[in-house]
Short mmCIF file of C-alpha atoms in Angstrom, two decimals:
data_model
loop_
_atom_site.label_atom_id
_atom_site.label_comp_id
_atom_site.label_asym_id
_atom_site.label_seq_id
_atom_site.Cartn_x
_atom_site.Cartn_y
_atom_site.Cartn_z
CA MET A 275 -61.29 -32.93 137.89
CA SER A 276 -60.45 -33.54 134.09
CA ILE A 277 -61.85 -36.57 132.48
CA MET A 278 -59.09 -38.82 132.03
CA PRO A 279 -57.84 -39.90 128.73
CA VAL A 280 -57.84 -43.53 127.32
CA VAL A 281 -54.51 -45.24 127.14
CA GLU A 282 -54.50 -47.94 124.44
CA ARG A 283 -51.76 -50.58 124.14
CA LEU A 284 -50.70 -51.12 120.55
CA PRO A 285 -48.29 -53.61 118.62
CA LEU A 286 -44.77 -52.37 118.59
CA ALA A 287 -43.78 -51.93 115.09
CA MET A 288 -40.45 -53.63 114.63
CA GLY A 289 -38.40 -54.73 111.36
CA ALA A 290 -37.45 -58.25 110.47
CA LEU A 291 -34.23 -57.97 112.51
CA ALA A 292 -35.69 -56.77 115.68
CA ILE A 293 -38.26 -59.36 115.58
CA ALA A 294 -35.70 -61.97 115.05
CA VAL A 295 -33.84 -60.85 118.15
CA ARG A 296 -37.08 -60.80 120.11
CA ASP A 297 -38.02 -64.34 119.15
CA GLY A 298 -34.54 -65.84 120.01
CA ALA A 299 -33.36 -66.44 116.41
CA PHE A 300 -29.71 -65.48 117.46
CA ALA A 301 -29.27 -67.81 120.55
CA GLU A 302 -26.75 -69.88 118.85
CA ASN A 303 -24.61 -66.59 118.57
CA GLY A 304 -24.72 -66.11 122.34
CA GLN A 305 -27.70 -63.58 122.22
CA PRO A 306 -30.01 -64.38 125.47
CA VAL A 307 -33.42 -65.80 125.19
CA ARG A 308 -36.32 -64.50 127.24
CA PRO A 309 -36.93 -66.90 130.20
CA ARG A 310 -40.10 -68.90 130.15
CA GLY A 311 -41.99 -69.38 133.50
CA ASP A 312 -40.82 -68.50 137.06
CA ALA A 313 -38.27 -71.26 137.33
CA ALA A 314 -36.51 -70.06 134.16
CA TRP A 315 -36.80 -66.31 135.41
CA ARG A 316 -35.06 -67.40 138.79
CA ASP A 317 -32.20 -69.16 137.12
CA HIS A 318 -31.84 -66.08 134.99
CA ILE A 319 -31.70 -64.02 137.76
CA VAL A 320 -28.93 -66.00 139.67
CA ALA A 321 -26.82 -65.65 136.51
CA CYS A 322 -27.22 -61.74 136.61
CA GLN A 323 -26.86 -61.25 140.53
CA ARG A 324 -23.24 -60.75 140.42
CA PRO A 325 -22.09 -58.06 138.00
CA LEU A 326 -18.39 -57.35 137.22
CA LEU A 327 -18.64 -54.32 139.90
CA GLY A 328 -19.66 -57.03 142.44
CA ASN A 329 -22.12 -56.40 145.42
CA ASP A 330 -20.75 -52.93 145.97
CA TRP A 331 -22.25 -51.65 142.60
CA ALA A 332 -24.97 -49.40 144.11
CA HIS A 333 -22.38 -47.91 146.34
CA THR A 334 -19.96 -47.21 143.69
CA LEU A 335 -22.36 -45.65 141.39
CA ARG A 336 -24.35 -43.76 144.12
CA ASP A 337 -23.22 -40.30 142.96
CA ALA A 338 -24.33 -40.86 139.36
CA MET A 339 -27.77 -42.06 140.50
CA ARG A 340 -28.27 -39.68 143.43
CA ALA A 341 -31.74 -41.58 144.10
CA SER A 342 -34.22 -40.15 146.54
CA GLY A 343 -37.63 -40.72 147.87
CA ALA A 344 -39.23 -43.87 146.46
CA ALA A 345 -36.48 -44.58 143.90
CA ALA A 346 -33.88 -44.62 146.75
CA ALA A 347 -36.03 -46.95 148.89
CA ARG A 348 -36.43 -49.43 145.98
CA LEU A 349 -32.60 -49.32 144.96
CA ALA A 350 -31.69 -50.06 148.56
CA ARG A 351 -33.83 -53.19 148.37
CA VAL A 352 -31.84 -54.58 145.34
CA SER A 353 -28.31 -53.50 146.42
CA ASP A 354 -25.58 -55.42 148.24
CA GLY A 355 -26.54 -58.51 146.02
CA GLN A 356 -30.15 -58.81 147.43
CA GLY A 357 -31.73 -58.25 143.89
CA VAL A 358 -31.58 -57.26 140.31
CA VAL A 359 -32.59 -54.42 137.91
CA VAL A 360 -34.35 -53.93 134.67
CA THR A 361 -32.72 -51.30 132.75
CA THR A 362 -33.81 -49.00 129.89
CA GLY A 363 -32.60 -45.45 128.74
CA GLN A 364 -32.25 -42.71 126.34
CA GLN A 365 -30.18 -39.81 125.19
CA PRO A 366 -31.30 -36.28 126.13
CA GLY A 367 -34.30 -34.81 124.22
CA LEU A 368 -35.71 -31.30 125.09
CA PHE A 369 -38.24 -31.26 127.75
CA GLY A 370 -37.65 -35.05 128.30
CA GLY A 371 -38.02 -35.64 124.44
CA PRO A 372 -40.72 -37.98 122.72
CA MET A 373 -43.46 -39.83 124.70
CA TYR A 374 -41.52 -42.89 124.25
CA THR A 375 -38.97 -42.01 126.68
CA ILE A 376 -41.25 -42.23 129.61
CA ILE A 377 -42.99 -45.42 128.00
CA LYS A 378 -39.74 -47.08 128.09
CA ALA A 379 -39.17 -46.16 131.76
CA LEU A 380 -42.66 -47.24 132.76
CA SER A 381 -42.03 -50.47 130.71
CA ALA A 382 -39.10 -51.26 132.76
CA LEU A 383 -40.83 -50.49 135.93
CA ALA A 384 -43.70 -52.79 134.70
CA LEU A 385 -41.45 -55.68 134.00
CA ALA A 386 -39.58 -55.36 137.43
CA ASN A 387 -42.87 -55.34 139.13
CA ARG A 388 -43.86 -58.36 137.40
CA ILE A 389 -40.56 -60.25 137.94
CA GLU A 390 -40.60 -59.27 141.75
CA ALA A 391 -44.20 -60.55 142.25
CA ASN A 392 -43.46 -63.86 140.22
CA THR A 393 -40.17 -64.74 141.55
CA GLY A 394 -40.12 -63.02 145.11
CA VAL A 395 -36.48 -61.49 144.09
CA PRO A 396 -36.41 -57.66 144.73
CA THR A 397 -36.38 -55.99 141.31
CA ALA A 398 -35.91 -52.37 140.61
CA ALA A 399 -35.92 -50.21 137.41
CA ILE A 400 -32.95 -47.89 136.44
CA PHE A 401 -33.00 -45.49 133.72
CA TRP A 402 -29.75 -44.90 132.06
CA ALA A 403 -29.77 -41.35 130.81
CA ALA A 404 -27.21 -41.23 127.95
CA THR A 405 -25.95 -37.79 128.70
CA ASP A 406 -22.43 -39.01 127.14
CA ASP A 407 -24.39 -39.05 123.94
CA ALA A 408 -23.07 -36.23 121.43
CA ASP A 409 -26.18 -36.02 119.00
CA PHE A 410 -27.34 -32.48 119.66
CA ALA A 411 -29.82 -32.63 116.61
CA GLU A 412 -31.61 -35.63 117.63
CA GLY A 413 -32.95 -34.20 120.72
CA ALA A 414 -32.99 -30.47 120.11
CA SER A 415 -36.64 -30.19 119.17
CA THR A 416 -39.95 -31.52 120.60
CA TRP A 417 -43.65 -31.30 119.60
CA LEU A 418 -45.98 -30.08 122.30
CA PRO A 419 -49.71 -30.93 122.03
CA SER A 420 -51.56 -27.48 122.48
CA LYS A 421 -55.24 -26.98 122.12
CA GLY A 422 -55.62 -29.43 119.30
CA SER A 423 -52.57 -28.35 117.30
CA LEU A 424 -48.89 -28.89 117.55
CA VAL A 425 -46.12 -26.57 118.41
CA ASP A 426 -42.53 -26.96 117.80
CA ALA A 427 -40.31 -26.22 120.73
CA HIS A 428 -36.60 -26.02 119.89
CA MET A 429 -33.06 -25.41 120.99
CA SER A 430 -30.51 -23.61 118.73
CA GLY A 431 -26.86 -23.17 118.99
CA ALA A 432 -25.44 -26.42 118.54
CA PRO A 433 -22.31 -27.12 120.36
CA SER A 434 -19.22 -28.30 118.96
CA GLU A 435 -19.31 -31.58 117.13
CA GLY A 436 -18.75 -34.46 119.46
CA THR A 437 -19.64 -32.43 122.41
CA MET A 438 -21.37 -34.73 125.04
CA MET A 439 -24.66 -33.32 126.25
CA SER A 440 -23.38 -33.39 129.89
CA GLU A 441 -20.97 -30.74 128.77
CA ALA A 442 -23.03 -28.84 126.16
CA PRO A 443 -23.98 -25.60 127.60
CA LEU A 444 -28.00 -25.01 127.61
CA PRO A 445 -28.94 -22.21 125.02
CA ALA A 446 -31.49 -19.46 125.66
CA LEU A 447 -34.92 -21.18 125.71
CA ASN A 448 -37.27 -18.23 126.11
CA ASP A 449 -39.30 -19.01 123.22
CA ALA A 450 -39.64 -22.83 124.03
CA LEU A 451 -40.36 -22.32 127.62
CA THR A 452 -42.98 -19.81 126.67
CA ALA A 453 -44.48 -22.50 124.30
CA LEU A 454 -44.60 -25.12 127.10
CA ARG A 455 -46.40 -22.77 129.50
CA SER A 456 -48.83 -21.94 126.90
CA ALA A 457 -49.43 -25.23 126.16
CA SER A 458 -50.07 -26.16 129.69
CA ALA A 459 -52.08 -23.02 130.47
CA GLY A 460 -54.63 -23.80 133.04
CA ALA A 461 -53.61 -27.26 134.02
CA ALA A 462 -54.40 -28.94 137.12
CA TRP A 463 -51.01 -30.49 137.73
CA PRO A 464 -48.64 -27.40 136.98
CA GLU A 465 -45.83 -28.56 139.28
CA VAL A 466 -44.27 -30.61 136.19
CA ILE A 467 -44.00 -27.38 134.37
CA ARG A 468 -42.39 -25.63 137.15
CA ALA A 469 -40.09 -28.63 137.43
CA ALA A 470 -39.19 -28.05 133.83
CA GLU A 471 -38.57 -24.45 134.25
CA ARG A 472 -36.28 -25.26 137.30
CA ALA A 473 -34.22 -27.70 135.34
CA TYR A 474 -33.96 -25.74 131.85
CA HIS A 475 -32.33 -22.81 133.54
CA ALA A 476 -29.57 -20.63 132.47
CA GLY A 477 -26.16 -21.95 133.26
CA SER A 478 -27.30 -25.53 133.08
CA THR A 479 -26.10 -28.17 130.45
CA ILE A 480 -28.36 -29.97 128.09
CA GLY A 481 -27.64 -33.34 129.78
CA GLY A 482 -27.89 -31.74 133.28
CA ALA A 483 -31.46 -30.36 132.64
CA TYR A 484 -32.71 -33.60 131.09
CA VAL A 485 -31.41 -35.64 134.14
CA ALA A 486 -33.23 -32.95 136.54
CA LEU A 487 -36.44 -33.20 134.91
CA ILE A 488 -36.57 -36.95 134.27
CA ARG A 489 -35.61 -37.66 137.89
CA HIS A 490 -38.63 -35.41 138.87
CA VAL A 491 -40.89 -37.51 136.91
CA LEU A 492 -39.52 -41.06 137.25
CA GLU A 493 -38.34 -41.11 140.92
CA PRO A 494 -41.64 -40.80 142.69
CA LEU A 495 -42.58 -43.93 140.70
CA GLY A 496 -39.57 -45.67 142.39
CA ILE A 497 -37.40 -45.33 139.15
CA THR A 498 -33.75 -44.76 139.70
CA VAL A 499 -32.25 -42.38 137.09
CA LEU A 500 -28.52 -42.93 136.25
CA ASP A 501 -26.52 -40.10 134.78
CA ALA A 502 -24.12 -42.24 132.31
CA ALA A 503 -21.77 -39.23 131.94
CA HIS A 504 -20.99 -38.99 135.54
CA ARG A 505 -17.47 -39.44 136.52
CA ALA A 506 -18.36 -42.42 138.69
CA VAL A 507 -19.73 -44.22 135.81
CA ARG A 508 -16.84 -43.64 133.48
CA ILE A 509 -14.29 -44.80 136.19
CA ALA A 510 -16.45 -47.95 136.96
CA GLY A 511 -16.52 -48.53 133.39
CA ASN A 512 -12.90 -47.95 132.41
CA PRO A 513 -11.65 -51.49 133.08
CA LEU A 514 -13.83 -53.20 130.29
CA LEU A 515 -13.66 -49.82 128.27
CA ARG A 516 -9.84 -49.85 128.35
CA ARG A 517 -10.06 -53.66 127.35
CA ALA A 518 -12.29 -53.05 124.51
CA LEU A 519 -9.96 -50.55 123.11
CA GLU A 520 -6.95 -52.54 123.71
CA ASP A 521 -8.52 -55.51 122.04
CA ALA A 522 -10.12 -53.33 119.33
CA GLU A 523 -8.86 -55.32 116.52
CA SER A 524 -10.41 -58.53 117.75
CA LEU A 525 -13.48 -56.73 118.37
CA ASP A 526 -13.74 -55.16 114.95
CA ARG A 527 -13.32 -58.65 113.46
CA ALA A 528 -16.00 -60.33 115.44
CA VAL A 529 -18.39 -57.44 114.74
CA SER A 530 -17.68 -57.34 111.17
CA ALA A 531 -18.16 -61.24 111.09
CA ARG A 532 -21.47 -61.03 112.75
CA THR A 533 -22.68 -58.12 110.39
CA GLY A 534 -21.58 -60.15 107.40
CA ALA A 535 -23.43 -63.02 108.61
CA LEU A 536 -26.45 -61.05 109.28
CA ARG A 537 -26.55 -59.72 105.65
CA ALA A 538 -26.00 -63.10 104.26
CA SER A 539 -29.05 -64.09 106.25
CA GLY A 540 -31.04 -61.19 104.50
CA TYR A 541 -31.07 -58.97 107.32
CA ALA A 542 -30.02 -55.21 107.01
CA PRO A 543 -27.66 -54.68 110.31
CA GLN A 544 -28.79 -51.72 112.49
CA VAL A 545 -25.37 -50.28 113.00
CA GLU A 546 -23.00 -49.68 110.25
CA LEU A 547 -19.46 -50.16 111.00
CA VAL A 548 -16.90 -47.43 110.52
CA GLU A 549 -13.60 -48.23 108.88
CA ASN A 550 -10.61 -48.27 111.22
CA ARG A 551 -12.94 -46.91 114.08
CA SER A 552 -13.29 -48.95 117.48
CA LEU A 553 -16.35 -49.25 119.65
CA VAL A 554 -14.75 -46.86 122.26
CA PHE A 555 -14.74 -42.96 122.21
CA VAL A 556 -11.95 -40.92 123.85
CA VAL A 557 -13.05 -37.89 125.73
CA HIS A 558 -11.04 -34.79 125.85
CA ASP A 559 -12.42 -31.70 127.54
CA GLY A 560 -16.01 -33.21 127.24
CA VAL A 561 -15.52 -33.79 123.58
CA LYS A 562 -15.54 -37.39 122.15
CA GLU A 563 -13.63 -38.65 119.31
CA ARG A 564 -13.87 -42.22 118.02
CA ALA A 565 -10.48 -44.11 118.68
CA ALA A 566 -8.95 -45.82 115.84
CA VAL A 567 -8.99 -49.80 115.72
CA ARG A 568 -5.39 -50.24 115.47
CA GLY A 569 -3.03 -48.81 118.15
CA GLY A 570 -5.64 -49.08 120.90
CA PHE A 571 -3.03 -50.64 123.29
CA ALA A 572 -0.84 -47.51 123.06
CA THR A 573 -3.71 -45.27 123.12
CA ALA A 574 -5.00 -46.73 126.43
CA GLU A 575 -1.88 -46.65 128.07
CA ARG A 576 -1.75 -43.03 128.39
CA LEU A 577 -5.30 -42.16 129.13
CA SER A 578 -6.89 -41.25 132.52
CA SER A 579 -9.37 -43.59 134.16
CA ASP A 580 -12.44 -41.48 133.16
CA ALA A 581 -11.54 -40.57 129.56
CA LEU A 582 -13.30 -43.39 127.85
CA SER A 583 -16.90 -43.75 126.61
CA PRO A 584 -18.74 -46.61 124.81
CA ASN A 585 -20.50 -46.47 121.49
CA VAL A 586 -23.80 -47.84 120.72
CA LEU A 587 -23.01 -51.37 120.51
CA LEU A 588 -20.74 -51.37 123.58
CA ARG A 589 -23.03 -49.57 125.78
CA PRO A 590 -25.49 -52.28 126.54
CA VAL A 591 -22.67 -54.59 127.45
CA LEU A 592 -21.14 -51.95 129.79
CA GLU A 593 -24.53 -51.55 131.48
CA ARG A 594 -24.80 -55.25 132.03
CA ALA A 595 -21.41 -55.33 133.33
CA LEU A 596 -21.93 -52.59 135.91
CA LEU A 597 -25.40 -53.52 136.95
CA PRO A 598 -27.28 -56.81 137.91
CA THR A 599 -29.36 -56.37 135.01
CA VAL A 600 -31.70 -59.09 134.11
CA ALA A 601 -33.19 -57.28 131.00
CA TYR A 602 -32.91 -54.31 128.97
CA ILE A 603 -36.11 -52.64 127.75
CA ALA A 604 -35.51 -51.63 124.11
CA GLY A 605 -37.09 -49.85 121.29
CA PRO A 606 -37.53 -51.30 117.81
CA GLY A 607 -34.39 -49.99 116.79
CA GLU A 608 -32.21 -50.91 119.86
CA MET A 609 -33.75 -54.49 119.54
CA ALA A 610 -32.34 -54.87 116.30
CA TYR A 611 -28.90 -53.78 117.12
CA PHE A 612 -28.73 -56.23 119.81
CA ALA A 613 -28.15 -58.89 117.12
CA GLN A 614 -24.46 -57.13 116.92
CA VAL A 615 -24.16 -56.44 120.68
CA SER A 616 -23.91 -60.22 121.49
CA ALA A 617 -20.80 -60.44 119.34
CA VAL A 618 -19.29 -57.66 121.31
CA ALA A 619 -19.96 -59.48 124.47
CA SER A 620 -18.69 -62.80 123.20
CA ALA A 621 -15.44 -61.09 121.99
CA LEU A 622 -14.96 -59.31 125.51
CA GLY A 623 -15.64 -62.54 127.33
CA VAL A 624 -18.39 -61.15 129.26
CA ALA A 625 -22.20 -61.75 129.57
CA ALA A 626 -24.45 -60.42 126.90
CA PRO A 627 -27.52 -58.57 128.03
CA LEU A 628 -31.18 -59.79 127.39
CA ALA A 629 -33.07 -57.33 125.49
CA LEU A 630 -36.73 -57.22 125.52
CA PRO A 631 -39.23 -54.81 123.69
CA ARG A 632 -40.94 -51.82 125.30
CA THR A 633 -44.57 -51.33 125.33
CA SER A 634 -46.33 -49.24 122.56
CA LEU A 635 -48.93 -46.81 123.73
CA ARG A 636 -51.50 -44.28 122.44
CA ILE A 637 -53.15 -41.74 124.60
CA VAL A 638 -56.62 -40.71 123.48
CA THR A 639 -57.77 -37.49 125.18
CA PRO A 640 -61.41 -36.80 125.93
CA GLU A 641 -61.44 -34.35 123.26
CA VAL A 642 -60.03 -36.76 120.62
CA ALA A 643 -62.55 -39.40 121.77
CA ALA A 644 -65.61 -37.28 121.31
CA THR A 645 -64.27 -36.54 117.85
CA LEU A 646 -63.84 -40.06 116.89
CA ALA A 647 -67.52 -40.64 118.28
CA ARG A 648 -68.85 -37.99 116.44
CA VAL A 649 -67.51 -38.76 112.99
CA GLY A 650 -67.85 -42.82 113.62
CA GLN A 651 -64.20 -43.36 113.07
CA SER A 652 -61.45 -45.15 114.64
CA ALA A 653 -57.95 -43.55 115.52
CA ASP A 654 -56.32 -45.64 112.96
CA ALA A 655 -58.56 -44.23 110.44
CA MET A 656 -57.42 -40.69 111.30
CA ARG A 657 -53.90 -41.46 109.49
CA ASP A 658 -55.78 -40.85 106.24
CA THR A 659 -57.41 -37.66 106.65
CA HIS A 660 -58.05 -37.25 103.07
CA ALA A 661 -60.00 -40.17 102.63
CA LEU A 662 -61.94 -39.36 105.87
CA GLN A 663 -62.60 -35.67 104.60
CA ARG A 664 -64.13 -37.29 101.63
CA SER A 665 -66.30 -39.60 103.45
CA LEU A 666 -67.53 -36.80 105.67
CA ALA A 667 -68.52 -34.68 102.80
CA GLN A 668 -70.42 -37.73 101.27
CA ARG A 669 -72.09 -38.47 104.36
CA ALA A 670 -73.27 -34.75 104.65
CA THR A 671 -74.42 -34.68 100.89
CA PRO A 672 -78.22 -35.41 100.78
CA ASP A 673 -79.06 -38.82 99.44
CA ALA A 674 -81.32 -37.43 96.78
CA SER A 675 -78.19 -35.70 95.14
CA LEU A 676 -76.03 -38.62 95.43
CA ASP A 677 -78.68 -40.86 93.91
CA ALA A 678 -79.38 -38.41 90.98
CA LEU A 679 -75.45 -38.21 90.33
CA THR A 680 -75.42 -42.00 90.28
CA ILE A 681 -78.46 -42.27 87.89
CA LEU A 682 -76.71 -39.66 85.66
CA ARG A 683 -73.66 -41.56 85.42
CA THR A 684 -75.62 -44.66 84.50
CA GLN A 685 -77.55 -42.86 81.81
CA VAL A 686 -74.20 -41.67 80.27
CA ARG A 687 -72.71 -45.28 80.30
CA ARG A 688 -75.95 -46.56 78.81
CA THR A 689 -76.14 -44.04 76.23
CA HIS A 690 -72.47 -44.66 75.36
CA GLU A 691 -73.26 -48.24 74.69
CA THR A 692 -76.45 -47.70 72.67
CA LEU A 693 -74.72 -45.24 70.33
CA ARG A 694 -71.76 -47.71 69.84
CA ALA A 695 -74.24 -50.72 68.99
CA SER A 696 -76.52 -48.38 66.77
CA HIS A 697 -73.65 -47.70 63.94
CA ALA A 698 -74.78 -43.93 64.26
CA GLY A 699 -71.75 -43.08 61.85
CA LEU A 700 -69.56 -41.74 64.80
CA SER A 701 -66.18 -43.11 64.92
CA PRO A 702 -65.33 -45.03 68.00
CA ALA A 703 -62.66 -42.47 69.08
CA ALA A 704 -65.13 -39.61 68.39
CA LEU A 705 -67.70 -41.31 70.42
CA ASP A 706 -65.42 -42.17 73.26
CA GLY A 707 -64.11 -38.52 73.41
CA ALA A 708 -67.58 -37.19 73.55
CA VAL A 709 -68.72 -39.30 76.32
CA ALA A 710 -65.21 -38.71 78.15
CA GLN A 711 -66.19 -35.00 78.00
CA VAL A 712 -69.75 -35.69 79.45
CA GLY A 713 -68.24 -38.00 82.07
CA HIS A 714 -65.54 -35.09 82.98
CA ARG A 715 -68.46 -32.74 83.54
CA VAL A 716 -70.50 -34.97 85.58
CA ALA A 717 -67.25 -35.48 87.95
CA ARG A 718 -66.98 -31.69 88.09
CA LEU A 719 -70.56 -31.64 89.01
CA GLU A 720 -70.10 -34.07 91.76
CA ARG A 721 -67.16 -32.20 93.22
CA ARG A 722 -69.03 -29.10 93.33
CA VAL A 723 -72.00 -30.79 95.23
CA LEU A 724 -69.49 -32.57 97.65
CA ALA A 725 -67.68 -29.22 98.00
CA ALA A 726 -71.05 -27.55 99.14
CA SER A 727 -71.64 -30.08 101.28
CA LYS A 728 -67.91 -29.74 102.92
CA ARG A 729 -68.64 -26.17 103.67
CA THR A 730 -71.60 -27.20 105.87
CA ILE A 731 -69.14 -29.58 107.99
CA ASP A 732 -66.15 -27.24 108.40
CA ASN A 733 -66.44 -27.64 112.03
CA ASP A 734 -66.26 -31.33 111.75
CA LEU A 735 -63.38 -31.21 109.26
CA GLN A 736 -61.29 -28.84 111.62
CA ARG A 737 -61.84 -31.22 114.43
CA VAL A 738 -60.72 -34.16 112.22
CA GLU A 739 -57.60 -32.12 111.24
CA ASN A 740 -56.79 -31.41 114.96
CA THR A 741 -57.44 -35.19 116.21
CA GLN A 742 -55.16 -36.28 113.24
CA ARG A 743 -52.47 -34.02 114.63
CA LEU A 744 -52.71 -35.60 118.02
CA LEU A 745 -53.15 -39.18 116.85
CA TRP A 746 -50.70 -39.13 114.03
CA PRO A 747 -48.41 -36.15 114.44
CA LEU A 748 -46.28 -35.61 111.52
CA GLY A 749 -47.84 -38.65 109.83
CA GLY A 750 -46.33 -41.11 112.22
CA PRO A 751 -47.24 -42.75 115.64
CA GLN A 752 -47.89 -40.35 118.63
CA GLU A 753 -45.36 -41.74 120.89
CA ARG A 754 -42.48 -41.09 118.64
CA ALA A 755 -43.18 -37.21 118.34
CA LEU A 756 -45.38 -35.83 120.95
CA ASN A 757 -44.13 -34.44 124.16
CA LEU A 758 -45.86 -35.95 127.44
CA LEU A 759 -45.45 -32.69 129.64
CA PRO A 760 -48.32 -30.67 128.65
CA TRP A 761 -50.52 -33.86 129.24
CA LEU A 762 -48.80 -34.77 132.57
CA ALA A 763 -49.75 -30.91 133.69
CA ARG A 764 -53.21 -31.56 132.64
CA TYR A 765 -53.77 -35.14 133.96
CA GLY A 766 -50.98 -35.41 136.56
CA THR A 767 -50.07 -38.79 138.06
CA PRO A 768 -53.17 -40.68 137.17
CA LEU A 769 -52.00 -40.61 133.72
CA LEU A 770 -48.75 -42.33 134.57
CA ASP A 771 -50.67 -44.75 136.56
CA ARG A 772 -52.89 -45.79 133.51
CA MET A 773 -49.80 -45.85 131.36
CA LEU A 774 -48.13 -48.14 133.72
CA GLU A 775 -51.19 -50.54 134.00
CA ALA A 776 -51.01 -50.73 130.08
CA CYS A 777 -47.32 -51.56 130.55
CA ASP A 778 -48.08 -54.19 133.03
CA ASP A 779 -50.47 -56.12 130.42
CA GLU A 780 -47.31 -56.35 128.22
CA ALA A 781 -44.92 -57.39 131.19
CA VAL A 782 -47.18 -59.94 131.97
CA SER A 783 -46.91 -61.63 128.59
CA LEU A 784 -42.94 -61.19 128.75
CA VAL A 785 -42.59 -63.13 132.11
CA ASN A 786 -45.27 -65.57 131.90
CA ASP A 787 -45.76 -66.60 128.35
#
């Protein structure tokens, strides 16, 4: 059995607007504030238990969720008005997308677990798979950790602009699947790779493949995955979306006013408004087009009951209306746009969703941990590999060499001072220039000494570079770039268990503090 990695919980890096949303700065504008203590959570639960769909929401959306196993069992406990849900979601990404996709789902599950434990009210986690999204480029590539390096797996052949990922045909993925198999070769838990191969097969869609794989990973944990592009969701959401289209002008005024107020308060709004474009998309043959603000009533009148889709500001309001949602687990960018979401809910006369931040995690594999111990550095230090390489080279240089270089520099400085004080007939400029040349030669000598030492530690330097790629891929946080599948294949469900434990630490503070 492989030695398990260490899972570290980190502070979630958020901008000023996201922090303000988290801290309840917009409560007077209708943005819900996190309940404090069990009694406050119970009151909040009561307010959320009756969505617009009523107690029959689970049956209405059954075909869009298709829950099985542990997910179905947990969903059954909260249906028919018996409980509530914590939601989160993400648009389709190749092979499940970056690591934070799974982290968001685990954060939702951890919060659901903690709410149920503290209040006694059945609570489930639902992952809203945003297959109605049309941003192909955002999820077309992913980075696979493979033998200390990163491998870029990607899709080519973008569909027509505006095509929902639920309708976008899956392009040939021979190279990407080969890279995934190679990155996971010899793994102890290969079933997750076989699940990816089954999901990403010829004839599927990008959204369909994503949902199939995410369900394989999340359902055994008790997390239901809802396919947002499913006709059942679009029909259920149609009354609210139709109202948003009919009232597009008043919605536009409300969001514009909130956006202006945010700017006046010194915040940069997360979502920029598009002139004369509403918050509703009209779907024709799987292609979305943003409806105009003016003329919304006439447009709504001639549309079928499954022809509308929400934009990013309307989607959380729709989720809250369809499901008995007590909280939405959001990433940093999502937290920020909830400052505008509450204006949408208020204009529509429906409840605004409560946004809470996801957990931020870092996985330190045994190989990475061994390298950190070997070079005596922290994971954070690995972000600046140039400074670390210099430090390693200096450490490998014999002390006598470093002492000799220090003495040489001191002697040059003292000689400079002595000659300047002796009035030896040299102009200050000539003296400074000569000393600068000597200093330059001393610096060159130091570089040569360090380079010689560097050659003796090539192995350590290679380890450092590999470690940097795994901890700070592309120079950024691990969770925003790396794909989790190769590590799930290697470490299996125990890795997810450790990640969930770390998310629970965050959930405790969200419920209790």
